[in-house]
Amino acid sequence: MKIINFDTQKRGEKPANFSPFRERIHQIVFESDTPEGKLFDVVLLVMIFGSIVLLMLETVPSLQAKWGSTFHTLDWVVTIFFTIEYLVRLYCVYKPMKYATSFYGVIDIASILPAYLDFLFPGARSLMVVRSLRLMRLFRIFKMDIFLNQGNQLMLALRQSREKIFVFMFFVLLMVCIFGSIMYVVEHHANPDFSSIPTSIYWAIVTITTVGYGDISPVTGAGKFFASLIMIMGYAVIAVPTGIVTSSMVQLQRRNSAQHCQNCNKEGHDADAAYCKYCGTSLRK
Amino acid sequence: MKIINFDTQKRGEKPANFSPFRERIHQIVFESDTPEGKLFDVVLLVMIFGSIVLLMLETVPSLQAKWGSTFHTLDWVVTIFFTIEYLVRLYCVYKPMKYATSFYGVIDIASILPAYLDFLFPGARSLMVVRSLRLMRLFRIFKMDIFLNQGNQLMLALRQSREKIFVFMFFVLLMVCIFGSIMYVVEHHANPDFSSIPTSIYWAIVTITTVGYGDISPVTGAGKFFASLIMIMGYAVIAVPTGIVTSSMVQLQRRNSAQHCQNCNKEGHDADAAYCKYCGTSLRK
Amino acid sequence: MKIINFDTQKRGEKPANFSPFRERIHQIVFESDTPEGKLFDVVLLVMIFGSIVLLMLETVPSLQAKWGSTFHTLDWVVTIFFTIEYLVRLYCVYKPMKYATSFYGVIDIASILPAYLDFLFPGARSLMVVRSLRLMRLFRIFKMDIFLNQGNQLMLALRQSREKIFVFMFFVLLMVCIFGSIMYVVEHHANPDFSSIPTSIYWAIVTITTVGYGDISPVTGAGKFFASLIMIMGYAVIAVPTGIVTSSMVQLQRRNSAQHCQNCNKEGHDADAAYCKYCGTSLRK
Amino acid sequence: MKIINFDTQKRGEKPANFSPFRERIHQIVFESDTPEGKLFDVVLLVMIFGSIVLLMLETVPSLQAKWGSTFHTLDWVVTIFFTIEYLVRLYCVYKPMKYATSFYGVIDIASILPAYLDFLFPGARSLMVVRSLRLMRLFRIFKMDIFLNQGNQLMLALRQSREKIFVFMFFVLLMVCIFGSIMYVVEHHANPDFSSIPTSIYWAIVTITTVGYGDISPVTGAGKFFASLIMIMGYAVIAVPTGIVTSSMVQLQRRNSAQHCQNCNKEGHDADAAYCKYCGTSLRK
């Protein structure tokens, strides 16, 4: 039932030539039961968080002008730290390939590679923001089991309804294509903002999701009339994904209480119930 | 119970003079069980998708300037292909009239007619975007039964609540008429944007659906005060369609839609039902 | 359980001196079972709808310039028709005062009074848009019982949750006051748009309801940061009214099925069930 | 189970030297059962409400220019009234420290302190808007128990789902960081509005919450395409908090919150429970 597995848990079989030193390193880097492991995790989280803030501040022109060289130095400190960390992780796991291709392994390499790729493709470094995904370790490190559990329930509710969401998205895409084209026909003679069908579809998406930037808006009477129809329709449409997710969650809550009482055979007990609410028989056992 | 019938399934009785060749063509064009049928369907989908992209790109001025003649040629290639396909479909069905008046038959002709009508009424060709509805064949071709089923459930939930949605829409329309008129009285002396009641109603719709373009917005203190009231009211209002659709979906989930009563043949029984709620016959067995 | 009573149904006791002619008029004007009554209702609805469209079009400057005098004439035709209709209604009911103070009586007089008040207070005539409320007769006239019933259910769900909605609105008002004041402190030195606390509260309402006109938007870094917090908070907030209304509707659906089976005493039967789904016993009787 | 405790109810033990006069004052200031107590409460509410309106109007430049000195005088009247009231409250409670550190005690001091701090830090007085929180006494004074109860239920529903909301917010924050950075990379060469990653994240928040000011909006084709993806994704995302809160409320409705188990004293039993789900003791009787 664990859907978001926040870190590789199963290490598999220990290789023959695996030294106690590597085992010790593994304990520090991957686990957080020992004081050293805990310390390492906290330092790592601080570094990740700091590096994200650093990445963002670098793009602010006024700060870049003032602290440019400091930012540059700190960037390399962080990158080298993460590179060493990645190599150490590879070194201390039983199966380096399995780690490297795991969810976390991919995020770890994706957090450092753009810094090196930047030599080849300037601008690539902004992609380092994927580092923020590393913050998901937070939940594991602080043993936030309840959050993990709730996150899993959320994911389960979304997964249960993924076909409904897919069908819904398909029809929304059809609708915005058709509405965008109609608005293009209606508006583009009078309104240079509706310059092409792709632009009109962008407008339809902005409208039907109720974002409504206003960078493009109808000016003709007919355009305003059609836009009103689309908005009113979007009203009913926005109710659909909410209905899908909510009914899925309500169902999940009921299923959590699908336990049968052994005495009276009734179900509908809460997850924390120890005794049948109908006949008082113990549910545990 | 199938509400979205994604293609004509029942062919009816075979006419006397129906040649095996036409039968073979039918197998390729309408079915997708044979390799040829599958290939035809995939080619068709690619053509449909390509023609939609083509239609959209044509309207982008910079691309039109550069590739105008290519677009023109491709347009005719697609139109002629679709015309032949339509004639072939008419040729190989048992009852051409039934196909021509079916949901898919109407979409098929509506996808090609605007291209010819364009000679008479320039601009009509943008309507060819209804072609995108042909993409709904996607579900049938790839046997995406689960999506079809989920789509049917969504439609059923919306159908079940159509009276509630209708009443809700009626009151929303009354509200936007009244709010729009009030805002016109309040604002139009100071704000040229609220130039008439229809325009003010358009503003009320933009506001109550929380789209909020900002092309029209109140400038006087009284106008801002009334607009705030409308927005806060719109807060409660937007909860209504969501509530309608969600409660309908929650109810639907309790139903075991597959079960027919053996006596009265009705369906829509709850998952825990042991007897038909319409005639009292046992459902088990 | 009828909450929206769309017209006065009970006439009370017939006065002694009530002539058959007045009775006949009542049949035509208030009821729609006779052909004459039906005709009158349809004519009335057309007049109401037409007068609303007329009121709106009059405010469009270009149309007013062209058709001004026609509009003026039609206005008086409609007003005189409605005035006569109102007098006739007063004439043919048993208790004129009761009608005059009923929901529909008030709307009927409010639909004509502004036309006469316009001599005294120019501009009052725009208030005639309350005429649109007369369209609610639509439901009664065409015997749209299912819509009435659904409307009643909607109203019931909203009434059931009115205390929750009131408390919610109270806290939303507190929140927008506090957020608006904070933004005023943060922004008004740098941003002339946040000119006063009332204006900032208007901005906070526009933001928290996700309308987002963009006529006022933060420009300082701190302002954008606080605005982001408010928006993210508004995310959770918008879920609350939806949750209130939806859970109320779900409960209502369950209560509709609160019927007990006389044999097995179980409940949870659908509104259209004739037999107990658990034991097959008839529920009617 | 009372979550919002709108005022300190339990007074604790009476000190030895507590004079009857102080007891009498307490009755007037803290309770509202006597006519004097009721009068005091109404005067206080009027003062609070008036002082909030005053604070807001003061910031409107046109009113400030005209009524500046009147506002200034009224300000001091209100501040001195509230200061005396605060001292009286301290004087007549059994444990002044307990009151001073309670929810209401903190709000009461926070409502007057900024007026004095304004000598030291000009601008601090705008913070006096926290006074509006004092309006929550409204519920207690007018014995609006039903509203209190409904407010508690709302809070309970939000508390029950706080882990889910926390996890959801965490992922929304990750998403806006990543989407903001991508849009910065895509847009900032062509669009000076996307001037830095923090600004782009602000844009992403404005977009995903469907507020959509339009102060920043994509101009390049690629930017519009990515923005469309984010909006469509935001569509599904906005369904999640609604689903969380709604399913929590639906579950809560099933609970009979008033019932305590006589054996273990726990509450939160379903309305149809006959036995305590925690210890198996009968709840009936």
PDB file of N, CA, C and O in Angstrom, chain D residues 216-261:
ATOM      1  N   ILE D 216       1.965  39.567 -14.528  1.00  0.00           N
ATOM      2  CA  ILE D 216       3.022  38.833 -15.224  1.00  0.00           C
ATOM      3  C   ILE D 216       2.311  37.764 -16.036  1.00  0.00           C
ATOM      4  O   ILE D 216       1.502  37.008 -15.495  1.00  0.00           O
ATOM      5  N   SER D 217       2.578  37.711 -17.343  1.00  0.00           N
ATOM      6  CA  SER D 217       1.987  36.630 -18.134  1.00  0.00           C
ATOM      7  C   SER D 217       2.939  36.293 -19.273  1.00  0.00           C
ATOM      8  O   SER D 217       3.666  37.155 -19.752  1.00  0.00           O
ATOM      9  N   PRO D 218       2.953  35.018 -19.690  1.00  0.00           N
ATOM     10  CA  PRO D 218       3.913  34.588 -20.700  1.00  0.00           C
ATOM     11  C   PRO D 218       3.653  35.253 -22.045  1.00  0.00           C
ATOM     12  O   PRO D 218       2.491  35.491 -22.407  1.00  0.00           O
ATOM     13  N   VAL D 219       4.709  35.556 -22.794  1.00  0.00           N
ATOM     14  CA  VAL D 219       4.540  36.156 -24.124  1.00  0.00           C
ATOM     15  C   VAL D 219       5.040  35.248 -25.240  1.00  0.00           C
ATOM     16  O   VAL D 219       4.545  35.316 -26.355  1.00  0.00           O
ATOM     17  N   THR D 220       6.024  34.375 -24.950  1.00  0.00           N
ATOM     18  CA  THR D 220       6.536  33.510 -26.010  1.00  0.00           C
ATOM     19  C   THR D 220       5.600  32.322 -26.195  1.00  0.00           C
ATOM     20  O   THR D 220       4.833  31.963 -25.289  1.00  0.00           O
ATOM     21  N   GLY D 221       5.683  31.698 -27.373  1.00  0.00           N
ATOM     22  CA  GLY D 221       4.860  30.520 -27.631  1.00  0.00           C
ATOM     23  C   GLY D 221       5.160  29.408 -26.643  1.00  0.00           C
ATOM     24  O   GLY D 221       4.254  28.810 -26.067  1.00  0.00           O
ATOM     25  N   ALA D 222       6.467  29.145 -26.426  1.00  0.00           N
ATOM     26  CA  ALA D 222       6.845  28.082 -25.504  1.00  0.00           C
ATOM     27  C   ALA D 222       6.345  28.392 -24.098  1.00  0.00           C
ATOM     28  O   ALA D 222       5.852  27.514 -23.388  1.00  0.00           O
ATOM     29  N   GLY D 223       6.449  29.658 -23.704  1.00  0.00           N
ATOM     30  CA  GLY D 223       5.972  30.056 -22.381  1.00  0.00           C
ATOM     31  C   GLY D 223       4.483  29.824 -22.221  1.00  0.00           C
ATOM     32  O   GLY D 223       4.028  29.317 -21.196  1.00  0.00           O
ATOM     33  N   LYS D 224       3.728  30.189 -23.266  1.00  0.00           N
ATOM     34  CA  LYS D 224       2.282  29.973 -23.213  1.00  0.00           C
ATOM     35  C   LYS D 224       1.961  28.486 -23.144  1.00  0.00           C
ATOM     36  O   LYS D 224       1.023  28.081 -22.457  1.00  0.00           O
ATOM     37  N   PHE D 225       2.742  27.678 -23.852  1.00  0.00           N
ATOM     38  CA  PHE D 225       2.512  26.236 -23.839  1.00  0.00           C
ATOM     39  C   PHE D 225       2.744  25.674 -22.433  1.00  0.00           C
ATOM     40  O   PHE D 225       1.908  24.960 -21.892  1.00  0.00           O
ATOM     41  N   PHE D 226       3.889  26.035 -21.823  1.00  0.00           N
ATOM     42  CA  PHE D 226       4.170  25.545 -20.468  1.00  0.00           C
ATOM     43  C   PHE D 226       3.132  26.069 -19.468  1.00  0.00           C
ATOM     44  O   PHE D 226       2.679  25.345 -18.584  1.00  0.00           O
ATOM     45  N   ALA D 227       2.763  27.351 -19.643  1.00  0.00           N
ATOM     46  CA  ALA D 227       1.763  27.928 -18.742  1.00  0.00           C
ATOM     47  C   ALA D 227       0.450  27.151 -18.847  1.00  0.00           C
ATOM     48  O   ALA D 227      -0.205  26.880 -17.834  1.00  0.00           O
ATOM     49  N   SER D 228       0.079  26.752 -20.072  1.00  0.00           N
ATOM     50  CA  SER D 228      -1.149  25.974 -20.263  1.00  0.00           C
ATOM     51  C   SER D 228      -1.055  24.652 -19.514  1.00  0.00           C
ATOM     52  O   SER D 228      -2.005  24.235 -18.846  1.00  0.00           O
ATOM     53  N   LEU D 229       0.101  23.982 -19.624  1.00  0.00           N
ATOM     54  CA  LEU D 229       0.291  22.723 -18.903  1.00  0.00           C
ATOM     55  C   LEU D 229       0.101  22.940 -17.401  1.00  0.00           C
ATOM     56  O   LEU D 229      -0.565  22.158 -16.723  1.00  0.00           O
ATOM     57  N   ILE D 230       0.715  24.017 -16.886  1.00  0.00           N
ATOM     58  CA  ILE D 230       0.628  24.291 -15.447  1.00  0.00           C
ATOM     59  C   ILE D 230      -0.828  24.544 -15.045  1.00  0.00           C
ATOM     60  O   ILE D 230      -1.299  24.056 -14.022  1.00  0.00           O
ATOM     61  N   MET D 231      -1.552  25.288 -15.891  1.00  0.00           N
ATOM     62  CA  MET D 231      -2.949  25.587 -15.549  1.00  0.00           C
ATOM     63  C   MET D 231      -3.796  24.322 -15.545  1.00  0.00           C
ATOM     64  O   MET D 231      -4.600  24.114 -14.638  1.00  0.00           O
ATOM     65  N   ILE D 232      -3.614  23.492 -16.577  1.00  0.00           N
ATOM     66  CA  ILE D 232      -4.403  22.244 -16.654  1.00  0.00           C
ATOM     67  C   ILE D 232      -4.059  21.365 -15.444  1.00  0.00           C
ATOM     68  O   ILE D 232      -4.933  20.756 -14.816  1.00  0.00           O
ATOM     69  N   MET D 233      -2.773  21.318 -15.093  1.00  0.00           N
ATOM     70  CA  MET D 233      -2.378  20.555 -13.916  1.00  0.00           C
ATOM     71  C   MET D 233      -2.995  21.161 -12.647  1.00  0.00           C
ATOM     72  O   MET D 233      -3.466  20.442 -11.772  1.00  0.00           O
ATOM     73  N   GLY D 234      -3.006  22.492 -12.597  1.00  0.00           N
ATOM     74  CA  GLY D 234      -3.590  23.176 -11.448  1.00  0.00           C
ATOM     75  C   GLY D 234      -5.059  22.835 -11.267  1.00  0.00           C
ATOM     76  O   GLY D 234      -5.595  22.875 -10.158  1.00  0.00           O
ATOM     77  N   TYR D 235      -5.698  22.490 -12.367  1.00  0.00           N
ATOM     78  CA  TYR D 235      -7.088  22.049 -12.388  1.00  0.00           C
ATOM     79  C   TYR D 235      -7.299  20.838 -11.489  1.00  0.00           C
ATOM     80  O   TYR D 235      -8.214  20.795 -10.671  1.00  0.00           O
ATOM     81  N   ALA D 236      -6.438  19.843 -11.686  1.00  0.00           N
ATOM     82  CA  ALA D 236      -6.536  18.633 -10.874  1.00  0.00           C
ATOM     83  C   ALA D 236      -6.088  18.950  -9.453  1.00  0.00           C
ATOM     84  O   ALA D 236      -6.637  18.418  -8.482  1.00  0.00           O
ATOM     85  N   VAL D 237      -5.111  19.841  -9.323  1.00  0.00           N
ATOM     86  CA  VAL D 237      -4.534  20.126  -8.013  1.00  0.00           C
ATOM     87  C   VAL D 237      -5.554  20.799  -7.103  1.00  0.00           C
ATOM     88  O   VAL D 237      -5.659  20.476  -5.917  1.00  0.00           O
ATOM     89  N   ILE D 238      -6.350  21.727  -7.661  1.00  0.00           N
ATOM     90  CA  ILE D 238      -7.296  22.455  -6.824  1.00  0.00           C
ATOM     91  C   ILE D 238      -8.377  21.513  -6.289  1.00  0.00           C
ATOM     92  O   ILE D 238      -9.023  21.809  -5.274  1.00  0.00           O
ATOM     93  N   ALA D 239      -8.543  20.373  -6.936  1.00  0.00           N
ATOM     94  CA  ALA D 239      -9.541  19.405  -6.470  1.00  0.00           C
ATOM     95  C   ALA D 239      -9.097  18.739  -5.173  1.00  0.00           C
ATOM     96  O   ALA D 239      -9.926  18.255  -4.409  1.00  0.00           O
ATOM     97  N   VAL D 240      -7.784  18.714  -4.912  1.00  0.00           N
ATOM     98  CA  VAL D 240      -7.274  17.941  -3.782  1.00  0.00           C
ATOM     99  C   VAL D 240      -7.660  18.537  -2.426  1.00  0.00           C
ATOM    100  O   VAL D 240      -8.243  17.835  -1.597  1.00  0.00           O
ATOM    101  N   PRO D 241      -7.382  19.844  -2.143  1.00  0.00           N
ATOM    102  CA  PRO D 241      -7.781  20.344  -0.827  1.00  0.00           C
ATOM    103  C   PRO D 241      -9.288  20.241  -0.614  1.00  0.00           C
ATOM    104  O   PRO D 241      -9.740  19.923   0.489  1.00  0.00           O
ATOM    105  N   THR D 242     -10.061  20.486  -1.673  1.00  0.00           N
ATOM    106  CA  THR D 242     -11.512  20.355  -1.564  1.00  0.00           C
ATOM    107  C   THR D 242     -11.889  18.929  -1.186  1.00  0.00           C
ATOM    108  O   THR D 242     -12.716  18.705  -0.294  1.00  0.00           O
ATOM    109  N   GLY D 243     -11.261  17.975  -1.846  1.00  0.00           N
ATOM    110  CA  GLY D 243     -11.532  16.579  -1.536  1.00  0.00           C
ATOM    111  C   GLY D 243     -11.170  16.252  -0.095  1.00  0.00           C
ATOM    112  O   GLY D 243     -11.918  15.558   0.605  1.00  0.00           O
ATOM    113  N   ILE D 244     -10.042  16.772   0.372  1.00  0.00           N
ATOM    114  CA  ILE D 244      -9.597  16.499   1.740  1.00  0.00           C
ATOM    115  C   ILE D 244     -10.621  17.011   2.741  1.00  0.00           C
ATOM    116  O   ILE D 244     -11.088  16.278   3.614  1.00  0.00           O
ATOM    117  N   VAL D 245     -10.980  18.295   2.598  1.00  0.00           N
ATOM    118  CA  VAL D 245     -11.888  18.913   3.569  1.00  0.00           C
ATOM    119  C   VAL D 245     -13.274  18.271   3.493  1.00  0.00           C
ATOM    120  O   VAL D 245     -13.888  17.964   4.522  1.00  0.00           O
ATOM    121  N   THR D 246     -13.753  18.037   2.266  1.00  0.00           N
ATOM    122  CA  THR D 246     -15.099  17.475   2.122  1.00  0.00           C
ATOM    123  C   THR D 246     -15.192  16.082   2.719  1.00  0.00           C
ATOM    124  O   THR D 246     -16.130  15.788   3.467  1.00  0.00           O
ATOM    125  N   SER D 247     -14.222  15.205   2.413  1.00  0.00           N
ATOM    126  CA  SER D 247     -14.332  13.841   2.919  1.00  0.00           C
ATOM    127  C   SER D 247     -14.232  13.849   4.438  1.00  0.00           C
ATOM    128  O   SER D 247     -14.872  13.060   5.121  1.00  0.00           O
ATOM    129  N   SER D 248     -13.452  14.794   4.966  1.00  0.00           N
ATOM    130  CA  SER D 248     -13.363  14.914   6.422  1.00  0.00           C
ATOM    131  C   SER D 248     -14.706  15.327   7.019  1.00  0.00           C
ATOM    132  O   SER D 248     -15.121  14.815   8.059  1.00  0.00           O
ATOM    133  N   MET D 249     -15.398  16.253   6.334  1.00  0.00           N
ATOM    134  CA  MET D 249     -16.700  16.702   6.838  1.00  0.00           C
ATOM    135  C   MET D 249     -17.749  15.608   6.727  1.00  0.00           C
ATOM    136  O   MET D 249     -18.591  15.451   7.610  1.00  0.00           O
ATOM    137  N   VAL D 250     -17.712  14.865   5.620  1.00  0.00           N
ATOM    138  CA  VAL D 250     -18.676  13.775   5.444  1.00  0.00           C
ATOM    139  C   VAL D 250     -18.494  12.759   6.564  1.00  0.00           C
ATOM    140  O   VAL D 250     -19.453  12.281   7.166  1.00  0.00           O
ATOM    141  N   GLN D 251     -17.230  12.443   6.885  1.00  0.00           N
ATOM    142  CA  GLN D 251     -16.954  11.485   7.950  1.00  0.00           C
ATOM    143  C   GLN D 251     -17.466  12.016   9.297  1.00  0.00           C
ATOM    144  O   GLN D 251     -18.058  11.283  10.077  1.00  0.00           O
ATOM    145  N   LEU D 252     -17.224  13.314   9.521  1.00  0.00           N
ATOM    146  CA  LEU D 252     -17.593  13.920  10.796  1.00  0.00           C
ATOM    147  C   LEU D 252     -19.097  13.871  11.018  1.00  0.00           C
ATOM    148  O   LEU D 252     -19.575  13.717  12.139  1.00  0.00           O
ATOM    149  N   GLN D 253     -19.835  14.044   9.921  1.00  0.00           N
ATOM    150  CA  GLN D 253     -21.289  14.049  10.010  1.00  0.00           C
ATOM    151  C   GLN D 253     -21.813  12.746  10.560  1.00  0.00           C
ATOM    152  O   GLN D 253     -22.860  12.706  11.190  1.00  0.00           O
ATOM    153  N   ARG D 254     -21.080  11.666  10.265  1.00  0.00           N
ATOM    154  CA  ARG D 254     -21.525  10.364  10.731  1.00  0.00           C
ATOM    155  C   ARG D 254     -21.337  10.227  12.234  1.00  0.00           C
ATOM    156  O   ARG D 254     -21.899   9.368  12.875  1.00  0.00           O
ATOM    157  N   ARG D 255     -20.465  11.089  12.796  1.00  0.00           N
ATOM    158  CA  ARG D 255     -20.168  11.004  14.223  1.00  0.00           C
ATOM    159  C   ARG D 255     -21.224  11.674  15.079  1.00  0.00           C
ATOM    160  O   ARG D 255     -21.743  12.723  14.729  1.00  0.00           O
ATOM    161  N   ASN D 256     -21.505  11.084  16.193  1.00  0.00           N
ATOM    162  CA  ASN D 256     -22.345  11.716  17.195  1.00  0.00           C
ATOM    163  C   ASN D 256     -21.401  12.282  18.242  1.00  0.00           C
ATOM    164  O   ASN D 256     -20.966  11.576  19.151  1.00  0.00           O
ATOM    165  N   SER D 257     -21.044  13.530  18.080  1.00  0.00           N
ATOM    166  CA  SER D 257     -19.912  14.050  18.840  1.00  0.00           C
ATOM    167  C   SER D 257     -20.237  14.238  20.323  1.00  0.00           C
ATOM    168  O   SER D 257     -19.353  14.395  21.143  1.00  0.00           O
ATOM    169  N   ALA D 258     -21.520  14.195  20.686  1.00  0.00           N
ATOM    170  CA  ALA D 258     -21.864  14.540  22.061  1.00  0.00           C
ATOM    171  C   ALA D 258     -21.684  13.363  23.022  1.00  0.00           C
ATOM    172  O   ALA D 258     -21.577  13.558  24.232  1.00  0.00           O
ATOM    173  N   GLN D 259     -21.636  12.137  22.489  1.00  0.00           N
ATOM    174  CA  GLN D 259     -21.722  10.960  23.335  1.00  0.00           C
ATOM    175  C   GLN D 259     -20.367  10.562  23.950  1.00  0.00           C
ATOM    176  O   GLN D 259     -19.400  10.343  23.233  1.00  0.00           O
ATOM    177  N   HIS D 260     -20.341  10.442  25.294  1.00  0.00           N
ATOM    178  CA  HIS D 260     -19.139   9.969  25.981  1.00  0.00           C
ATOM    179  C   HIS D 260     -19.339   8.520  26.392  1.00  0.00           C
ATOM    180  O   HIS D 260     -20.433   8.122  26.803  1.00  0.00           O
ATOM    181  N   CYS D 261     -18.284   7.739  26.347  1.00  0.00           N
ATOM    182  CA  CYS D 261     -18.364   6.386  26.903  1.00  0.00           C
ATOM    183  C   CYS D 261     -18.301   6.504  28.419  1.00  0.00           C
ATOM    184  O   CYS D 261     -17.451   7.223  28.954  1.00  0.00           O
TER     185      CYS D 261
END
